[in-house]
Amino acid sequence: MVEKFKQPVMNLVYRLINDIDEAEDIAQNVFVQVWKTRERYEPASKFTTWLFTIARNLGLNEIRRRTRHPADSLDEPRPDNESQPLRVVEDASSPIPADAALSGELRAKVEEALMDLPEKQRTALLLCREGGVRYEEIAEVLGGISLTAVKSIIFRGRAVLKNRLKPYLKSGEWQKK
């Protein structure tokens, strides 16, 4: 189970908190929490919904902890150096892009734009796109909101990303500045 879901959980948590080391710790804690609370799992519900809800909650707990106890992180980009690339969690089987420099720069811009989204939009988009989670499950992970609300959140999040990344893309191609 851990091997099957480690990468999707890790990606979600990393994209919520933007700290690779902390994301690894939280992802590990997600599986510990799953084991500790296994009696509470409802077999009628999808396991992934329950798993991603735990991951989201632990990620949000970390965000709240950081707000209460701010500390400098070596992984987070400094405000005075916006061109510093963000670290991205990748699956080991991901292909290496032909033009890694441009791909890395675009990836950093996408990550930056994602981090600027409100938490619910970011979570919904990540679950939908990277986790392959159905809208019904996303609604449950986000606290039992309506299916219509999920569709709206995803639509608005995509619109914000598209608008934010428009200067970097033209007909699907990266534009050198």
PDB file of C-alpha atoms in Angstrom, residues 66 69-73:
ATOM      1  CA  ARG A  66       4.630  27.404  10.323  1.00  0.00           C
ATOM      2  CA  HIS A  69       6.268  29.439  14.501  1.00  0.00           C
ATOM      3  CA  PRO A  70       7.898  30.949  11.415  1.00  0.00           C
ATOM      4  CA  ALA A  71      11.457  29.861  10.661  1.00  0.00           C
ATOM      5  CA  ASP A  72      13.718  30.261   7.682  1.00  0.00           C
ATOM      6  CA  SER A  73      13.724  27.286   5.337  1.00  0.00           C
TER       7      SER A  73
END
